[in-house]
Every structure is written in structure tokens, then in C-alpha cells.
Coordinates of N, CA and C in Angstrom, one line a residue:
E1 N 87.5 87.0 202.3 CA 87.5 86.8 200.8 C 86.3 87.5 200.3
K2 N 86.6 88.4 199.4 CA 85.5 89.1 198.7 C 84.9 88.3 197.6
M3 N 83.5 88.3 197.6 CA 82.8 87.6 196.6 C 82.2 88.6 195.6
T4 N 82.3 88.4 194.4 CA 81.8 89.3 193.3 C 80.5 88.8 192.9
T5 N 79.5 89.6 192.7 CA 78.1 89.3 192.3 C 77.8 90.0 191.0
K6 N 77.2 89.2 190.1 CA 76.8 89.7 188.8 C 75.6 90.6 188.9
S7 N 75.7 91.7 188.3 CA 74.5 92.6 188.3 C 73.3 92.0 187.5
S8 N 72.2 92.0 188.2 CA 71.0 91.5 187.5 C 70.2 92.6 186.7
S9 N 70.8 93.8 186.8 CA 70.1 94.9 186.1 C 70.2 94.7 184.6
K10 N 69.1 95.0 183.8 CA 69.1 94.9 182.4 C 69.8 96.1 181.7
P11 N 70.4 95.9 180.6 CA 71.1 97.0 179.9 C 70.2 98.1 179.5
T12 N 70.6 99.3 179.6 CA 69.7 100.5 179.3 C 69.6 100.6 177.8
P13 N 68.3 100.5 177.3 CA 68.1 100.6 175.8 C 68.6 102.0 175.3
K14 N 69.1 101.9 174.1 CA 69.6 103.1 173.4 C 68.4 103.9 172.9
P15 N 68.4 105.2 173.0 CA 67.3 106.0 172.3 C 67.3 105.8 170.8
P16 N 66.1 105.7 170.3 CA 66.0 105.6 168.8 C 66.6 106.7 168.1
Q17 N 67.3 106.4 167.0 CA 67.9 107.4 166.2 C 66.9 108.1 165.3
K18 N 67.0 109.4 165.2 CA 66.1 110.1 164.3 C 66.5 110.0 162.9
K19 N 65.6 109.8 162.1 CA 65.9 109.8 160.6 C 66.0 111.2 160.1
T20 N 67.0 111.3 159.3 CA 67.2 112.6 158.8 C 66.5 112.7 157.4
S21 N 66.1 113.9 157.1 CA 65.4 114.1 155.8 C 66.3 114.8 154.8
L22 N 67.6 114.7 155.1 CA 68.5 115.3 154.2 C 68.6 114.5 152.9
P23 N 68.7 115.2 151.8 CA 68.8 114.6 150.5 C 70.0 113.6 150.4
L24 N 69.8 112.5 149.7 CA 70.8 111.6 149.6 C 71.6 111.9 148.3
C25 N 72.8 112.3 148.5 CA 73.7 112.5 147.4 C 73.1 113.4 146.3
G26 N 72.3 114.3 146.8 CA 71.7 115.3 145.8 C 70.7 114.8 144.9
K27 N 70.2 113.5 145.2 CA 69.1 112.9 144.3 C 67.7 113.4 144.8
K28 N 66.8 113.6 143.9 CA 65.5 114.0 144.2 C 64.7 112.8 144.6
K29 N 63.9 113.0 145.7 CA 63.1 111.9 146.2 C 61.8 111.8 145.4
V30 N 61.6 110.6 144.9 CA 60.4 110.3 144.1 C 59.4 109.5 144.8
G31 N 58.1 110.0 144.8 CA 57.0 109.3 145.4 C 56.5 108.1 144.7
F32 N 55.5 107.4 145.2 CA 54.9 106.2 144.6 C 54.1 106.6 143.4
V33 N 54.3 106.1 142.3 CA 53.6 106.5 141.1 C 52.7 105.4 140.5
G34 N 52.5 104.4 141.3 CA 51.6 103.3 140.9 C 52.3 102.1 140.3
M35 N 51.6 101.2 139.9 CA 52.2 100.0 139.3 C 51.4 99.5 138.1
T36 N 52.0 98.9 137.2 CA 51.4 98.4 135.9 C 51.2 96.9 136.0
M37 N 49.9 96.5 135.8 CA 49.6 95.1 135.8 C 49.4 94.6 134.4
Q38 N 50.0 93.5 134.1 CA 49.9 92.9 132.8 C 48.7 91.9 132.8
Q39 N 47.8 92.0 132.0 CA 46.7 91.1 131.9 C 46.9 90.1 130.8
D40 N 47.0 88.8 131.3 CA 47.3 87.7 130.4 C 46.1 87.2 129.7
Y41 N 44.9 87.7 130.1 CA 43.7 87.2 129.4 C 43.6 87.6 128.0
V42 N 43.4 86.7 127.1 CA 43.2 86.9 125.7 C 41.8 86.7 125.3
E43 N 41.2 87.8 124.8 CA 39.8 87.7 124.4 C 39.6 86.7 123.1
K44 N 38.8 85.7 123.3 CA 38.6 84.8 122.2 C 37.6 85.4 121.2
P45 N 37.8 85.2 119.9 CA 36.9 85.7 118.9 C 35.6 84.9 118.9
L46 N 34.5 85.5 118.6 CA 33.2 84.8 118.5 C 33.2 83.9 117.3
P47 N 32.4 82.9 117.4 CA 32.3 81.9 116.2 C 32.0 82.7 114.9
E48 N 32.5 82.2 113.9 CA 32.3 82.9 112.6 C 30.8 83.0 112.2
L49 N 30.0 82.1 112.7 CA 28.6 82.1 112.3 C 27.8 83.2 113.0
C50 N 28.4 83.8 114.0 CA 27.8 85.0 114.6 C 27.8 86.2 113.7
Y51 N 28.7 86.2 112.8 CA 28.8 87.4 111.9 C 28.2 87.1 110.5
Q52 N 28.0 85.9 110.2 CA 27.5 85.6 108.9 C 26.0 85.4 109.0
Q53 N 25.3 86.0 108.1 CA 23.8 85.9 108.1 C 23.4 84.7 107.2
K54 N 22.7 83.8 107.8 CA 22.3 82.6 107.1 C 21.3 82.9 106.1
E55 N 21.3 82.2 105.0 CA 20.3 82.3 104.0 C 19.1 81.6 104.4
R56 N 17.9 82.2 104.3 CA 16.7 81.6 104.7 C 15.6 82.1 103.8
P57 N 14.5 81.4 103.7 CA 13.4 81.8 102.9 C 12.7 83.1 103.5
L58 N 12.0 83.8 102.7 CA 11.3 85.0 103.2 C 10.2 84.6 104.2
L59 N 10.2 85.4 105.3 CA 9.2 85.2 106.3 C 7.9 85.7 105.8
L60 N 6.8 85.3 106.5 CA 5.5 85.8 106.1 C 5.4 87.3 106.2
V61 N 6.0 87.8 107.3 CA 5.9 89.3 107.5 C 6.6 90.1 106.4
E62 N 7.6 89.4 105.7 CA 8.3 90.1 104.6 C 7.6 89.9 103.2
Q63 N 6.5 89.1 103.2 CA 5.8 88.9 102.0 C 4.5 89.8 101.8
H64 N 4.2 90.5 102.9 CA 3.0 91.3 102.8 C 3.3 92.7 102.1
P65 N 2.3 93.3 101.5 CA 2.6 94.6 100.8 C 3.0 95.6 101.8
S66 N 4.0 96.5 101.3 CA 4.5 97.5 102.2 C 3.8 98.9 102.0
N67 N 2.9 99.0 101.0 CA 2.3 100.3 100.8 C 1.2 100.5 101.9
T68 N 0.8 101.7 102.0 CA -0.2 102.1 103.0 C -1.6 101.7 102.6
V69 N -2.5 101.6 103.7 CA -3.9 101.3 103.4 C -4.5 102.4 102.6
N70 N -4.2 103.7 102.9 CA -4.8 104.8 102.2 C -4.5 104.7 100.7
S71 N -3.3 104.3 100.3 CA -3.0 104.3 98.9 C -3.8 103.2 98.2
R72 N -4.1 102.1 99.0 CA -4.9 101.0 98.4 C -6.3 101.4 98.3
Y73 N -6.8 102.1 99.3 CA -8.2 102.5 99.3 C -8.5 103.5 98.2
E74 N -7.5 104.3 97.7 CA -7.7 105.2 96.6 C -8.0 104.5 95.3
N75 N -7.5 103.3 95.2 CA -7.7 102.5 94.0 C -9.0 101.8 94.0
I76 N -9.7 101.7 95.1 CA -11.0 101.1 95.2 C -12.1 102.1 94.9
Q77 N -13.0 101.7 94.0 CA -14.1 102.6 93.6 C -15.0 102.7 94.8
S78 N -15.2 103.9 95.2 CA -16.0 104.2 96.4 C -17.5 103.9 96.1
S79 N -18.2 103.4 97.1 CA -19.6 103.1 97.0 C -20.4 104.4 97.1
S80 N -19.8 105.5 97.4 CA -20.5 106.7 97.5 C -20.6 107.4 96.2
N81 N -20.1 106.8 95.1 CA -20.2 107.4 93.8 C -21.6 107.5 93.3
D82 N -22.4 106.6 93.8 CA -23.8 106.6 93.4 C -24.7 107.6 94.1
I83 N -24.1 108.2 95.1 CA -24.8 109.2 96.0 C -24.3 110.6 95.5
S84 N -25.3 111.5 95.4 CA -25.0 112.9 94.9 C -24.0 113.5 95.8
R85 N -22.9 114.1 95.2 CA -21.9 114.8 96.0 C -22.5 116.0 96.7
G86 N -21.9 116.2 97.9 CA -22.4 117.3 98.7 C -23.6 117.0 99.6
S87 N -24.2 115.9 99.4 CA -25.4 115.5 100.2 C -24.9 115.0 101.6
R88 N -25.8 114.9 102.5 CA -25.5 114.4 103.8 C -25.1 112.9 103.8
E89 N -25.8 112.1 102.9 CA -25.5 110.7 102.8 C -24.1 110.5 102.2
H90 N -23.7 111.4 101.3 CA -22.4 111.3 100.7 C -21.3 111.5 101.7
Q91 N -21.5 112.5 102.6 CA -20.6 112.9 103.6 C -20.5 111.7 104.6
H92 N -21.6 111.1 105.0 CA -21.6 110.0 105.9 C -20.9 108.8 105.4
C93 N -21.1 108.5 104.1 CA -20.4 107.4 103.5 C -18.9 107.6 103.5
H94 N -18.5 108.8 103.3 CA -17.0 109.1 103.3 C -16.5 109.0 104.7
E95 N -17.2 109.4 105.7 CA -16.8 109.2 107.1 C -16.6 107.7 107.5
R96 N -17.6 106.9 107.0 CA -17.5 105.5 107.3 C -16.3 104.9 106.6
Q97 N -16.0 105.3 105.4 CA -14.8 104.8 104.7 C -13.5 105.2 105.4
Q98 N -13.5 106.4 105.9 CA -12.3 106.8 106.6 C -12.1 106.0 107.9
L99 N -13.1 105.7 108.6 CA -13.0 104.9 109.8 C -12.7 103.5 109.5
A100 N -13.2 102.9 108.4 CA -12.9 101.6 107.9 C -11.4 101.5 107.6
A101 N -10.9 102.5 106.9 CA -9.4 102.5 106.5 C -8.6 102.6 107.8
K102 N -9.0 103.3 108.8 CA -8.2 103.4 110.0 C -8.2 102.1 110.7
H103 N -9.4 101.4 110.8 CA -9.4 100.1 111.4 C -8.6 99.1 110.7
R104 N -8.7 99.1 109.4 CA -7.9 98.2 108.5 C -6.4 98.4 108.8
A105 N -5.9 99.6 108.9 CA -4.5 99.9 109.1 C -4.1 99.3 110.5
E106 N -5.0 99.5 111.5 CA -4.6 98.9 112.8 C -4.6 97.4 112.8
H107 N -5.5 96.8 112.0 CA -5.5 95.3 111.9 C -4.2 94.8 111.2
E108 N -3.8 95.5 110.2 CA -2.6 95.1 109.4 C -1.3 95.3 110.3
M109 N -1.3 96.4 111.1 CA -0.2 96.6 112.0 C -0.1 95.5 113.0
L110 N -1.2 95.1 113.6 CA -1.2 94.0 114.6 C -0.7 92.7 113.9
R111 N -1.2 92.4 112.7 CA -0.7 91.2 112.0 C 0.8 91.2 111.8
K112 N 1.3 92.4 111.4 CA 2.7 92.5 111.2 C 3.5 92.3 112.5
K113 N 3.0 92.8 113.6 CA 3.7 92.6 114.9 C 3.7 91.2 115.3
V114 N 2.6 90.5 115.1 CA 2.5 89.0 115.4 C 3.6 88.3 114.6
L115 N 3.6 88.5 113.3 CA 4.6 87.8 112.5 C 6.0 88.2 112.7
F116 N 6.1 89.5 113.1 CA 7.5 90.0 113.3 C 8.1 89.5 114.6
S117 N 7.3 88.9 115.4 CA 7.9 88.3 116.7 C 8.9 87.2 116.3
I118 N 8.7 86.5 115.2 CA 9.6 85.4 114.8 C 11.0 86.0 114.6
R119 N 11.1 87.2 114.1 CA 12.4 87.8 113.8 C 13.2 88.1 115.1
H120 N 12.4 88.3 116.2 CA 13.1 88.5 117.5 C 13.8 87.2 118.0
V121 N 13.1 86.1 117.7 CA 13.7 84.8 118.0 C 14.9 84.5 117.1
L122 N 14.8 84.8 115.8 CA 15.9 84.5 114.9 C 17.1 85.4 115.2
S123 N 16.9 86.6 115.8 CA 18.0 87.5 116.0 C 19.0 86.9 117.0
T124 N 18.6 86.0 117.9 CA 19.6 85.4 118.8 C 19.7 83.9 118.6
W125 N 19.0 83.3 117.6 CA 19.0 81.9 117.4 C 20.4 81.3 117.1
D126 N 21.1 81.9 116.2 CA 22.4 81.4 115.8 C 23.4 81.5 117.0
M127 N 23.4 82.6 117.8 CA 24.3 82.7 118.9 C 23.9 81.7 120.0
E128 N 22.6 81.4 120.2 CA 22.2 80.4 121.2 C 22.7 79.0 120.7
L129 N 22.7 78.7 119.5 CA 23.1 77.4 119.0 C 24.7 77.2 119.2
S130 N 25.4 78.3 119.1 CA 26.8 78.2 119.3 C 27.3 78.2 120.7
S131 N 26.3 78.3 121.6 CA 26.6 78.2 123.1 C 26.7 76.7 123.5
N132 N 26.9 76.5 124.8 CA 27.0 75.1 125.3 C 25.6 74.6 125.7
K133 N 24.5 75.3 125.4 CA 23.2 74.9 125.9 C 22.7 73.7 125.0
N134 N 21.9 72.9 125.6 CA 21.3 71.8 124.9 C 20.3 72.3 123.9
F135 N 20.2 71.6 122.7 CA 19.4 72.1 121.7 C 17.9 72.1 122.1
S136 N 17.5 71.0 122.8 CA 16.1 71.0 123.2 C 15.8 72.1 124.2
T137 N 16.8 72.5 125.0 CA 16.6 73.6 126.0 C 16.4 74.9 125.2
I138 N 17.2 75.1 124.2 CA 17.1 76.3 123.4 C 15.7 76.4 122.7
V139 N 15.3 75.3 122.1 CA 14.0 75.3 121.4 C 12.8 75.6 122.4
E140 N 12.9 75.0 123.6 CA 11.9 75.1 124.6 C 11.8 76.6 125.1
S141 N 13.0 77.2 125.3 CA 13.1 78.6 125.7 C 12.5 79.5 124.7
A142 N 12.9 79.3 123.4 CA 12.4 80.2 122.3 C 10.9 80.0 122.2
T143 N 10.4 78.8 122.2 CA 8.9 78.5 122.1 C 8.1 79.2 123.2
K144 N 8.7 79.1 124.4 CA 8.0 79.7 125.6 C 7.9 81.2 125.4
W145 N 9.0 81.8 125.0 CA 9.0 83.3 124.8 C 8.0 83.7 123.7
F146 N 7.9 82.9 122.7 CA 7.1 83.2 121.5 C 5.6 83.0 121.9
D147 N 5.3 82.0 122.7 CA 3.9 81.8 123.1 C 3.4 82.9 124.0
E148 N 4.3 83.4 124.9 CA 3.9 84.5 125.7 C 3.7 85.8 124.9
A149 N 4.5 86.0 123.9 CA 4.4 87.1 123.0 C 3.0 87.1 122.3
L150 N 2.6 85.9 121.8 CA 1.3 85.7 121.1 C 0.2 86.0 122.1
L151 N 0.3 85.6 123.3 CA -0.8 85.9 124.3 C -0.9 87.4 124.5
D152 N 0.2 88.1 124.5 CA 0.1 89.6 124.6 C -0.6 90.2 123.4
H153 N -0.2 89.7 122.2 CA -0.9 90.2 121.0 C -2.4 89.9 121.0
E154 N -2.8 88.8 121.5 CA -4.2 88.5 121.5 C -5.0 89.4 122.5
E155 N -4.3 89.8 123.6 CA -5.0 90.7 124.5 C -5.1 92.1 123.8
V156 N -4.0 92.5 123.1 CA -4.1 93.8 122.4 C -5.2 93.7 121.4
L157 N -5.4 92.6 120.7 CA -6.4 92.5 119.7 C -7.8 92.6 120.3
A158 N -8.0 92.0 121.4 CA -9.3 92.1 122.1 C -9.7 93.5 122.5
D159 N -8.7 94.2 123.1 CA -8.9 95.6 123.4 C -9.2 96.5 122.2
M160 N -8.4 96.2 121.1 CA -8.6 96.9 119.9 C -10.0 96.8 119.3
L161 N -10.5 95.6 119.3 CA -11.8 95.3 118.7 C -12.9 96.0 119.6
D162 N -12.8 96.0 120.9 CA -13.7 96.7 121.7 C -13.8 98.2 121.5
R163 N -12.6 98.7 121.3 CA -12.5 100.2 121.0 C -13.1 100.5 119.6
Q164 N -12.8 99.7 118.7 CA -13.3 99.9 117.3 C -14.8 99.8 117.2
A165 N -15.3 98.8 118.0 CA -16.8 98.7 118.0 C -17.5 99.9 118.6
M166 N -16.9 100.5 119.7 CA -17.4 101.7 120.2 C -17.3 102.9 119.3
E167 N -16.2 102.9 118.5 CA -16.1 104.0 117.5 C -17.1 103.9 116.4
A168 N -17.4 102.7 116.0 CA -18.4 102.4 114.9 C -19.8 102.8 115.5
E169 N -20.1 102.4 116.7 CA -21.4 102.7 117.3 C -21.6 104.2 117.5
S170 N -20.5 104.9 117.9 CA -20.6 106.3 118.1 C -20.8 107.1 116.8
L171 N -20.1 106.6 115.7 CA -20.3 107.2 114.4 C -21.7 107.0 113.9
A172 N -22.2 105.8 114.1 CA -23.6 105.5 113.6 C -24.6 106.3 114.3
A173 N -24.5 106.5 115.6 CA -25.4 107.2 116.4 C -25.4 108.7 116.0
R174 N -24.2 109.3 115.8 CA -24.2 110.7 115.4 C -24.8 110.9 114.0
Q175 N -24.5 110.0 113.1 CA -25.0 110.1 111.7 C -26.5 109.9 111.7
T176 N -27.0 109.0 112.5 CA -28.5 108.8 112.6 C -29.2 110.1 113.2
A177 N -28.5 110.7 114.1 CA -29.1 112.0 114.6 C -29.1 113.1 113.6
E178 N -28.2 113.0 112.6 CA -28.2 114.1 111.6 C -29.2 113.8 110.5
L179 N -29.6 112.5 110.4 CA -30.6 112.2 109.3 C -32.0 112.4 109.8
V180 N -33.0 112.6 108.9 CA -34.4 112.8 109.3 C -35.1 111.5 108.9
G181 N -35.6 110.8 110.0 CA -36.4 109.6 109.8 C -35.6 108.4 109.2
K182 N -34.3 108.4 109.2 CA -33.5 107.3 108.6 C -32.5 106.8 109.7
L183 N -32.1 105.6 109.5 CA -31.2 105.0 110.4 C -29.8 104.8 109.6
A184 N -28.8 105.4 110.1 CA -27.5 105.3 109.5 C -26.9 103.9 109.7
P185 N -26.3 103.4 108.6 CA -25.7 102.0 108.8 C -24.5 102.1 109.7
M186 N -24.3 101.0 110.5 CA -23.1 101.0 111.3 C -22.0 100.1 110.7
L187 N -20.8 100.6 110.8 CA -19.7 100.0 110.2 C -19.4 98.6 110.9
R188 N -19.2 97.6 110.2 CA -18.9 96.3 110.8 C -17.5 96.2 111.2
V189 N -17.3 95.7 112.4 CA -15.9 95.6 113.0 C -15.6 94.1 113.1
S190 N -14.5 93.7 112.5 CA -14.0 92.3 112.7 C -12.5 92.3 112.3
F191 N -11.8 91.3 112.9 CA -10.4 91.2 112.5 C -10.3 90.3 111.3
P192 N -9.7 90.8 110.2 CA -9.8 90.0 109.0 C -8.6 88.9 108.9
F193 N -7.8 88.8 109.9 CA -6.7 87.9 109.8 C -6.7 87.0 111.1
P194 N -7.7 86.3 111.3 CA -7.8 85.4 112.5 C -6.8 84.2 112.5
E195 N -6.3 83.9 111.3 CA -5.4 82.8 111.1 C -4.0 83.1 111.4
V196 N -3.7 84.4 111.6 CA -2.3 84.8 111.7 C -1.6 84.2 112.9
F197 N -2.3 83.9 114.0 CA -1.7 83.4 115.2 C -1.2 81.9 114.9
E198 N -2.1 81.2 114.3 CA -1.7 79.8 113.9 C -0.6 79.8 112.9
Q199 N -0.6 80.7 111.9 CA 0.4 80.8 110.9 C 1.8 81.1 111.6
A200 N 1.8 82.0 112.6 CA 3.0 82.3 113.2 C 3.6 81.1 114.0
K201 N 2.7 80.4 114.7 CA 3.2 79.2 115.4 C 3.8 78.2 114.4
Q202 N 3.1 77.9 113.3 CA 3.6 76.9 112.3 C 5.0 77.4 111.7
E203 N 5.0 78.7 111.4 CA 6.3 79.2 110.8 C 7.4 79.1 111.8
L204 N 7.2 79.4 113.1 CA 8.2 79.3 114.1 C 8.7 77.8 114.2
Q205 N 7.8 76.9 114.3 CA 8.2 75.5 114.4 C 9.0 75.0 113.2
S206 N 8.6 75.5 112.0 CA 9.3 75.1 110.8 C 10.7 75.7 110.7
T207 N 10.8 76.9 111.2 CA 12.1 77.6 111.2 C 13.1 77.0 112.2
L208 N 12.6 76.6 113.4 CA 13.5 76.1 114.4 C 13.9 74.6 114.1
T209 N 13.1 73.9 113.4 CA 13.4 72.5 113.1 C 14.2 72.3 111.9
N210 N 14.3 73.3 111.0 CA 15.1 73.2 109.8 C 16.5 73.7 110.0

């Protein structure tokens, strides 16, 4: 009796079919041209108070005269009028007045910068209030920035006065050398607005608490 045995050999895999690059029904092949994403995020408008300028009283920096120092010095009667024109003394007096006007202009510019620091705080104050920050945190941050700004201005003032003193001494030494047996007066140097730093602090506190 013949016995039949099943073949244990695996079926032979068919060779992969090659893809044809023939056009399909005459249609033109189109490549990938990208995709469009729709953004559902809607930008929220800023609070109305960010656009509206609040009414406030004039700051100290806005109350000072805007004309120049030279224009004001022209209206002041010169102390050199009693000295004969063209003389050495008359020329020296004019030079001291010019240096005094220069120093005065520098002093007024520094005073303006000190008081103007408050406007930097106010420029972001309303937007800070509209945020989620705590009010005391906002006040503390603004005060800290302002105190650091005042320290910078005080350092600038110290350097300015040292330089102005050297300019006055140099001018007096030169004028004395040009005089015969006389000592030329030296221009006095001092900051005429020492109260401006305390005024700025008080104005800031009043502005932030109102």
C-alpha cells in the first residue's frame, strides 16, 4: 500500500510587481503642495484703559520754564557793565558768566532728568494695573526701579560737580596769570536744586497712591 506524504516545502513567494509610471487615464500627476492650518486662536483686545490717557495734574517737570538758560541770562543785567569795555577785566567777567551759564544749563538738565523719571513709571503704570499682578507688588517694583534711577542721577551729579569745580579752578588760574598783581575771582560751583531728589520721591508716592 502506497502512503502519500504531504510536502513540507513552503510555497515559493511571487516576485514583487513593478509599479508602472504610466499616466492614469491621461490625468496629470500633481505633487504635494502643502496644507492649510486653521488657527482657532482669537486675539483678545487690550483693556480700554490702555488706550485712554488718564487725566492727571501737571508733574513738576512740566511746570518748569522751557526757555533756554542763555535767553534768561540775556535779560539779567551783567555785572561787567561797571567795567570799561575792552579791558582785560571785562573780558574775564564775560568768560565767567559764560561758564556760569553752562553750569546752570547742566544743573537744570539734571533736575529735568530726575523729575522726568516719574514719567517712565507712569508710561507702564496703567497697563500694570490691568494685569493680574498684586497692587502692592506693582508699587514695590515701581518704587525699586525709581530708587535705583535716583541713585544713578546722584552719581552723575557728583561727577558733574567735580568736573565743574576743575573748570572753575582752571579758568581762575588762567585769568590770574593774565592779570598783573591781581587775583582773579573763582566761579562758585554748587547744585542749586538739592531738594529735587526728595521732591521726586514725594511726587512718585503721591502719584502711585492716588
